[in-house]
PDB file of C-alpha atoms in Angstrom:
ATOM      1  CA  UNK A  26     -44.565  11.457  -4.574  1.00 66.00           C
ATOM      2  CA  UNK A  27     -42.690   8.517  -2.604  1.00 84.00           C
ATOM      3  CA  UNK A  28     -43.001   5.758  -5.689  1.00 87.00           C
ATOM      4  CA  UNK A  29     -43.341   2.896  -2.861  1.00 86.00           C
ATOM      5  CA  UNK A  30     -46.873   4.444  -1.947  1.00 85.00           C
ATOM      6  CA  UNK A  31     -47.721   4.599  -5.722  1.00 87.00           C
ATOM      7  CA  UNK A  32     -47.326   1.312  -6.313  1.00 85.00           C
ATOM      8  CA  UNK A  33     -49.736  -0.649  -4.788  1.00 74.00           C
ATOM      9  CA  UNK A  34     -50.296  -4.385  -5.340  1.00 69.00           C
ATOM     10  CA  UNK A  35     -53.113  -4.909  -7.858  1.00 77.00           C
ATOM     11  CA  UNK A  36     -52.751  -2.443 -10.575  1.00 87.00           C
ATOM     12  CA  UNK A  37     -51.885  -2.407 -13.835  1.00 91.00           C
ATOM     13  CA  UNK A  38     -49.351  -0.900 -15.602  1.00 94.00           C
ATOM     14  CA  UNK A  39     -48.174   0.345 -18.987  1.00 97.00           C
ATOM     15  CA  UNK A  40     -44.964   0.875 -20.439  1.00 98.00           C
ATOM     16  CA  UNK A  41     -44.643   3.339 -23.492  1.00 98.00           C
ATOM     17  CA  UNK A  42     -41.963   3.557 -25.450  1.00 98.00           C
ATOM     18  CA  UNK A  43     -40.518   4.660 -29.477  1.00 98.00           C
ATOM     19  CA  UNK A  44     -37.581   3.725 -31.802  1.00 97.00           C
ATOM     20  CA  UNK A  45     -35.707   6.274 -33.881  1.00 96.00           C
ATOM     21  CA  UNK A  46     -38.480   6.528 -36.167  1.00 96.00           C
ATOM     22  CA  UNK A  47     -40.917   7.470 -33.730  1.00 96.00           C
ATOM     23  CA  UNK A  48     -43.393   4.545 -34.031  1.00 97.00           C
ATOM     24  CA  UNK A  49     -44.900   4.288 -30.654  1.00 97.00           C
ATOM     25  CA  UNK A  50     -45.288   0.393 -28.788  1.00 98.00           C
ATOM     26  CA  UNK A  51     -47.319   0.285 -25.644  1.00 98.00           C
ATOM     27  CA  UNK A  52     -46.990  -2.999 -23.475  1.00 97.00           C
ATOM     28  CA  UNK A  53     -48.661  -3.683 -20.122  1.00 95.00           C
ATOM     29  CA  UNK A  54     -45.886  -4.170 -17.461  1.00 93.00           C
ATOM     30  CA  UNK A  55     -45.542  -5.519 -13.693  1.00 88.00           C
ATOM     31  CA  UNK A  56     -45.316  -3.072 -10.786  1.00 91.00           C
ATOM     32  CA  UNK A  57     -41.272  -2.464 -11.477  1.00 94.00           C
ATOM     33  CA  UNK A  58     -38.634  -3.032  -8.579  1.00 92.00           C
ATOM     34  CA  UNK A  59     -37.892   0.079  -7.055  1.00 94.00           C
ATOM     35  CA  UNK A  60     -34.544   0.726  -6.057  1.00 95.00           C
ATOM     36  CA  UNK A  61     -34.292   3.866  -4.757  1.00 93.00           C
ATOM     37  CA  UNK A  62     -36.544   6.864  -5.511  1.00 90.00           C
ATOM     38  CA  UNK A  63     -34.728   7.938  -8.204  1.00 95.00           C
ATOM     39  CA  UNK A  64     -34.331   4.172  -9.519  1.00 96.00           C
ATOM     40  CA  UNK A  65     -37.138   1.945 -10.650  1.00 96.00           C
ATOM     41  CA  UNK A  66     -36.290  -1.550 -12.688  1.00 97.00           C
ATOM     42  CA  UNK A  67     -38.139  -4.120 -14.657  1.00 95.00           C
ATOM     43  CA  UNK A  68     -37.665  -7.791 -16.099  1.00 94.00           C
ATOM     44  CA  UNK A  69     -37.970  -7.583 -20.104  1.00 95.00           C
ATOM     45  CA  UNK A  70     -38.176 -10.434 -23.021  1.00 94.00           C
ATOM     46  CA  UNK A  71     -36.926  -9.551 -26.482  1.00 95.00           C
ATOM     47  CA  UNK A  72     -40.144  -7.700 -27.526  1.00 95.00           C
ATOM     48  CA  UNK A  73     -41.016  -4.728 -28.966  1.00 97.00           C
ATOM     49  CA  UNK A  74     -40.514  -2.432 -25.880  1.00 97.00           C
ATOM     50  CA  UNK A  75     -36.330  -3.797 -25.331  1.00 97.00           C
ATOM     51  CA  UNK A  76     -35.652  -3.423 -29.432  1.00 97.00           C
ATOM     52  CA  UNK A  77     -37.341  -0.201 -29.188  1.00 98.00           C
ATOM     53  CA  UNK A  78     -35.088   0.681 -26.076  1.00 98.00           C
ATOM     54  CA  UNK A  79     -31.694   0.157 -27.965  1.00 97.00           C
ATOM     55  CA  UNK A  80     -32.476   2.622 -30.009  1.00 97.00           C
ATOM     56  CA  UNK A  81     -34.386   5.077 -27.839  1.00 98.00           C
ATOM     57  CA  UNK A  82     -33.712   5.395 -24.332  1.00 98.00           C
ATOM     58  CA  UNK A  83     -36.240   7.242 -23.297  1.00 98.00           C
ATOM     59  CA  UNK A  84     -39.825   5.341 -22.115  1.00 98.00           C
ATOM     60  CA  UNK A  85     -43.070   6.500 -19.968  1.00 98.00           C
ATOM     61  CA  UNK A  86     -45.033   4.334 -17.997  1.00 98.00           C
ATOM     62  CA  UNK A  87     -48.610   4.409 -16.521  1.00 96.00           C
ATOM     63  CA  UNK A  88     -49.941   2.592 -13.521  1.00 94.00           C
ATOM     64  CA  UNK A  89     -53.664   3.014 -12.412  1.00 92.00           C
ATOM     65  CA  UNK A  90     -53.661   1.402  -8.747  1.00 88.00           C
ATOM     66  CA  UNK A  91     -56.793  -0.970  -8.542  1.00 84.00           C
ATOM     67  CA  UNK A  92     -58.515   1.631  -6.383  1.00 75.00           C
ATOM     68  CA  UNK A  93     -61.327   4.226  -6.850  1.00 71.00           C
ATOM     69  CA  UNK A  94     -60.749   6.956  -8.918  1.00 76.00           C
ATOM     70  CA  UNK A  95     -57.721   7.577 -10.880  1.00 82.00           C
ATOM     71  CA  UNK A  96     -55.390   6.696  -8.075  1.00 87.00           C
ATOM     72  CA  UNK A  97     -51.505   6.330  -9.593  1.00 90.00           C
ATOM     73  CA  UNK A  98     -48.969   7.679 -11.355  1.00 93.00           C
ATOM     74  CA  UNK A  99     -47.395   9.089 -14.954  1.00 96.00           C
ATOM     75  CA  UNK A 100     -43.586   8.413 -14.848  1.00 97.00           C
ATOM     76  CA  UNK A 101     -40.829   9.775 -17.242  1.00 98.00           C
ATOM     77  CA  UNK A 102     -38.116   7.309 -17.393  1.00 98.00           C
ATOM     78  CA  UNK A 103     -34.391   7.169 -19.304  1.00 98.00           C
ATOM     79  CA  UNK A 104     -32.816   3.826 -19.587  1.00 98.00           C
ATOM     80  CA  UNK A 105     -29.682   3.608 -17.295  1.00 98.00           C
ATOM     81  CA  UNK A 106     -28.832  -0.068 -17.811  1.00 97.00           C
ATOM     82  CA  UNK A 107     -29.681  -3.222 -19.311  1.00 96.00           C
ATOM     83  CA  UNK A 108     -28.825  -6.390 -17.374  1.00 95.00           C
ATOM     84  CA  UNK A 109     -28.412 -10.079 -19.035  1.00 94.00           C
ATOM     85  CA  UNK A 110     -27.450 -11.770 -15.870  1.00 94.00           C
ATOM     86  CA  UNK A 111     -27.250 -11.502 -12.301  1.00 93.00           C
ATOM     87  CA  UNK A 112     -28.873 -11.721  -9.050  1.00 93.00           C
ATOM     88  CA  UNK A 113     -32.168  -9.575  -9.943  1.00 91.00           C
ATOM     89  CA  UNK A 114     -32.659 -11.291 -12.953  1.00 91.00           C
ATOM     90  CA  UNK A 115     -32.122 -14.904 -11.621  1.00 90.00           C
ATOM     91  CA  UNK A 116     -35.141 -13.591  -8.773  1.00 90.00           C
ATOM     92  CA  UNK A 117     -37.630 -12.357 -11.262  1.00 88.00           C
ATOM     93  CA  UNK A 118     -37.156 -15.710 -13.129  1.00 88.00           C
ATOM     94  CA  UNK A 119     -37.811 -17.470 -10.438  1.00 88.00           C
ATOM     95  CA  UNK A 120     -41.031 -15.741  -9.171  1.00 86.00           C
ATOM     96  CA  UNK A 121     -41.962 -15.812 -12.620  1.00 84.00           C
ATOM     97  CA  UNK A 122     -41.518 -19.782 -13.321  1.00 85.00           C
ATOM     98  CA  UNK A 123     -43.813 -20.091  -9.894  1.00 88.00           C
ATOM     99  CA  UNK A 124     -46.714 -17.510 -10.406  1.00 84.00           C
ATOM    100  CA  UNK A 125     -46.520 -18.394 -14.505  1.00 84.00           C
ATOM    101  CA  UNK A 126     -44.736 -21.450 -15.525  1.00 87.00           C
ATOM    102  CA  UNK A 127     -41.524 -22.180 -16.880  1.00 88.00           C
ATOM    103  CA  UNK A 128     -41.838 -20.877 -20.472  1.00 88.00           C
ATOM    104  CA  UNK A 129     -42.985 -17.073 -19.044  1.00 85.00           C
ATOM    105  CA  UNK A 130     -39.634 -17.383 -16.956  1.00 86.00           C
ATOM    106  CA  UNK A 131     -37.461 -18.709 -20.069  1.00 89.00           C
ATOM    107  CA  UNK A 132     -38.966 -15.860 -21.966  1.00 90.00           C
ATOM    108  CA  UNK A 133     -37.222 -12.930 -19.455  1.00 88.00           C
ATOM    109  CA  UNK A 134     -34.170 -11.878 -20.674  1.00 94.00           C
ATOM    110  CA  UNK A 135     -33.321  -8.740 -19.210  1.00 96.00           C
ATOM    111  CA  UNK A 136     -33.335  -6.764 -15.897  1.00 95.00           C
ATOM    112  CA  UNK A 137     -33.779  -2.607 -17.461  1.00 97.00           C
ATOM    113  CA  UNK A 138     -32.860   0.188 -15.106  1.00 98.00           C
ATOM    114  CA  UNK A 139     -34.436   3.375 -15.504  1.00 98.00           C
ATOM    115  CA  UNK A 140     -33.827   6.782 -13.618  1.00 98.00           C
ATOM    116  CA  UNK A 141     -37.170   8.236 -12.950  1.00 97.00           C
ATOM    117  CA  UNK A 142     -36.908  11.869 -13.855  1.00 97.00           C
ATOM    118  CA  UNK A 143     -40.553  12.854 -13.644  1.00 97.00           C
ATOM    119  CA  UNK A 144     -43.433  11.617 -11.428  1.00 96.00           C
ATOM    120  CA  UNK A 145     -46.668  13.204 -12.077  1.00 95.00           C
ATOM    121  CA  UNK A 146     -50.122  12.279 -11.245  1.00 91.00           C
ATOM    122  CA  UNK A 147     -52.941  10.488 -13.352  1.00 89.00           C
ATOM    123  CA  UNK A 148     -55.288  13.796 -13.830  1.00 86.00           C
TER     124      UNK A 148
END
């Protein structure tokens, strides 16, 4: 599957992930960056899913595309790298502060990496 086809503007999207003790968090999450097909990233805050993360590197994440039927996609994602500053960070904010307001933006912290190492469908 070519992830920039999955991810179509209007879905929704949900990021699963578990710390060392296996409790599970489940957080709805933009459409992430893609970088490459291989690559995907997303802006984080200091919630649940980025503490989790530290600990456990490993995440899934579920879009459903906001057409008919169960259009999307089932990813299995590792962490690859956690970003405090930069470029892709400093954009997110941005579009962030304009679609949300400035205390969504102040709230982003992070820029997380992930290599996508599975892509299945939704059924």
């Amino acid at each position: 599957m070519n992830l920039r086809e999955i991810f179509q503007k209007g879905g929704t999207g949900v990021i699963g992930t578990s710390n060392t003790q296996g409790e599970i968090n489940m957080a709805i999450y933009a459409v992430p960056v893609i970088i490459d097909e291989e690559t995907i990233a997303f802006g984080m805050t200091e919630g649940t899913t980025y503490k989790n993360l530290l600990e456990n590197p490993h995440a899934s994440y579920l879009y459903i595309s906001s057409g008919k039927g169960y259009e999307g996609a089932r990813l299995k994602l590792l962490l690859s790298d956690l970003e405090d500053s930069g470029a892709m960070l400093e954009g997110k904010k941005l579009g962030l502060k304009a679609k949300l307001g400035e205390a969504v933006a102040d709230a982003l912290k992070y820029v997380a990496y992930f290599k996508v190492l599975e892509v299945r469908s939704l059924i």
